[in-house]
Amino acid sequence: QVQVVESGGGLVQAGGSLRLSCTASGLTFRDYAMGWFRQAPGKEREGVSCLNWSGGSTYFADSVKGRFTISRDSAKNTLYLIIYNLKPADTAMYYCAAVRYGGSFCPAWDDDNTYWGQGTQVTVSS
């Protein structure tokens, strides 16, 4: 059974930084594209940063370019997202997702073929 579990969210002041982690189990990690999505209250879910399955290609939403860094540690089956210079607009539930042999352009990932975590809340105070 595939499980995707996020951690690392919290309450942070604007300008601070945060590292989110996502550990996946029950799958062959190297075969999966991994990514981070977020959803703020009243807004649609947004793909913010993703890695293709081979790790050679990355995607960042325009709203986060230059402030978000994504990486994966295959030895630990873990995906990371480091957020720098946090802004109140970054406040959202952050979800980790996995797609087998997926590309890096995660806004195009098919929900039916995506494994989702339960999310971790990030709240940025001004």
Short mmCIF file of C-alpha atoms in Angstrom, two decimals:
data_model
loop_
_atom_site.label_atom_id
_atom_site.label_comp_id
_atom_site.label_asym_id
_atom_site.label_seq_id
_atom_site.Cartn_x
_atom_site.Cartn_y
_atom_site.Cartn_z
CA GLN A 1 0.00 0.00 0.00
CA VAL A 2 1.38 3.35 -1.05
CA GLN A 3 1.68 6.00 1.65
CA VAL A 4 2.82 9.58 1.25
CA VAL A 5 3.39 11.52 4.47
CA GLU A 6 4.29 15.20 4.78
CA SER A 7 5.87 16.95 7.72
CA GLY A 8 7.55 20.23 8.61
CA GLY A 9 4.76 22.75 8.38
CA GLY A 10 4.09 25.34 11.03
CA LEU A 11 3.62 28.97 11.90
CA VAL A 12 6.43 31.19 10.61
CA GLN A 13 6.98 34.93 10.42
CA ALA A 14 7.22 36.59 7.06
CA GLY A 15 10.78 36.56 5.79
CA GLY A 16 11.59 33.29 7.49
CA SER A 17 12.29 29.91 5.96
CA LEU A 18 10.88 26.42 6.31
CA ARG A 19 11.74 22.91 5.16
CA LEU A 20 8.97 20.52 4.31
CA SER A 21 9.60 16.79 4.05
CA CYS A 22 7.66 14.05 2.32
CA THR A 23 8.35 10.38 2.86
CA ALA A 24 6.88 7.82 0.48
CA SER A 25 6.53 4.10 1.14
CA GLY A 26 5.03 1.15 -0.68
CA LEU A 27 6.43 2.24 -4.03
CA THR A 28 9.69 2.16 -5.97
CA PHE A 29 10.73 5.73 -5.24
CA ARG A 30 13.09 6.08 -8.20
CA ASP A 31 10.24 5.37 -10.62
CA TYR A 32 8.10 8.23 -9.38
CA ALA A 33 7.88 11.89 -10.17
CA MET A 34 7.41 13.75 -6.90
CA GLY A 35 5.99 17.16 -6.26
CA TRP A 36 4.50 19.73 -3.96
CA PHE A 37 1.10 21.32 -4.33
CA ARG A 38 -0.65 23.84 -2.14
CA GLN A 39 -4.18 25.00 -1.55
CA ALA A 40 -5.21 28.11 0.28
CA PRO A 41 -8.75 28.60 1.62
CA GLY A 42 -11.12 29.54 -1.20
CA LYS A 43 -8.50 28.92 -3.88
CA GLU A 44 -7.78 26.13 -6.31
CA ARG A 45 -4.97 23.70 -5.70
CA GLU A 46 -1.70 24.86 -7.26
CA GLY A 47 1.29 22.80 -8.31
CA VAL A 48 4.24 24.74 -6.89
CA SER A 49 7.32 22.59 -7.49
CA CYS A 50 7.92 19.13 -8.88
CA LEU A 51 10.64 16.79 -10.06
CA ASN A 52 10.26 14.37 -12.92
CA TRP A 53 10.75 10.67 -12.20
CA SER A 54 14.42 10.59 -13.22
CA GLY A 55 15.17 13.75 -11.25
CA GLY A 56 16.62 15.52 -14.26
CA SER A 57 13.88 18.11 -14.69
CA THR A 58 12.18 20.48 -12.29
CA TYR A 59 9.15 22.74 -12.37
CA PHE A 60 8.44 25.82 -10.31
CA ALA A 61 5.32 27.93 -10.42
CA ASP A 62 6.02 31.54 -11.33
CA SER A 63 4.84 32.65 -7.91
CA VAL A 64 7.61 30.73 -6.13
CA LYS A 65 10.58 30.93 -8.49
CA GLY A 66 13.71 32.05 -6.73
CA ARG A 67 12.31 31.26 -3.25
CA PHE A 68 11.54 27.52 -3.35
CA THR A 69 14.05 24.71 -3.67
CA ILE A 70 13.07 21.10 -4.30
CA SER A 71 15.23 18.00 -3.87
CA ARG A 72 14.92 14.30 -3.28
CA ASP A 73 16.94 11.74 -1.33
CA SER A 74 16.33 8.36 -2.92
CA ALA A 75 18.18 6.56 -0.13
CA LYS A 76 15.55 7.85 2.30
CA ASN A 77 12.56 7.83 -0.06
CA THR A 78 12.13 11.46 0.87
CA LEU A 79 11.28 14.64 -1.00
CA TYR A 80 12.11 18.06 0.40
CA LEU A 81 10.87 21.57 -0.22
CA ILE A 82 12.77 24.49 1.24
CA ILE A 83 10.91 27.78 1.24
CA TYR A 84 12.89 30.98 1.70
CA ASN A 85 11.64 34.50 2.35
CA LEU A 86 8.18 33.30 3.28
CA LYS A 87 5.28 35.59 2.49
CA PRO A 88 1.74 35.67 3.89
CA ALA A 89 0.59 34.63 0.39
CA ASP A 90 2.41 31.31 0.95
CA THR A 91 -0.07 30.40 3.67
CA ALA A 92 -1.75 27.18 2.56
CA MET A 93 -2.02 23.46 3.10
CA TYR A 94 0.93 21.89 1.33
CA TYR A 95 0.48 18.46 -0.21
CA CYS A 96 3.04 15.98 -1.48
CA ALA A 97 2.21 13.90 -4.53
CA ALA A 98 3.71 11.03 -6.49
CA VAL A 99 3.13 9.89 -10.05
CA ARG A 100 4.77 6.86 -11.61
CA TYR A 101 7.03 7.85 -14.50
CA GLY A 102 5.61 11.37 -14.35
CA GLY A 103 7.04 14.48 -15.94
CA SER A 104 8.03 17.59 -14.05
CA PHE A 105 5.08 19.72 -15.22
CA CYS A 106 2.88 18.73 -12.33
CA PRO A 107 -0.11 20.98 -13.10
CA ALA A 108 -0.78 18.42 -15.84
CA TRP A 109 -0.66 15.37 -13.57
CA ASP A 110 -3.74 13.18 -13.73
CA ASP A 111 -5.45 12.93 -10.35
CA ASP A 112 -6.47 9.35 -11.05
CA ASN A 113 -2.83 8.29 -11.28
CA THR A 114 -1.50 10.42 -8.43
CA TYR A 115 -0.85 9.41 -4.85
CA TRP A 116 -1.50 12.22 -2.37
CA GLY A 117 -0.47 12.87 1.18
CA GLN A 118 -2.73 14.33 3.84
CA GLY A 119 -1.00 17.70 3.81
CA THR A 120 0.94 19.89 6.20
CA GLN A 121 -0.20 23.40 7.08
CA VAL A 122 2.05 26.37 6.51
CA THR A 123 0.94 29.66 8.03
CA VAL A 124 2.94 32.83 7.52
CA SER A 125 2.31 35.79 9.81
CA SER A 126 3.00 39.33 8.69
#
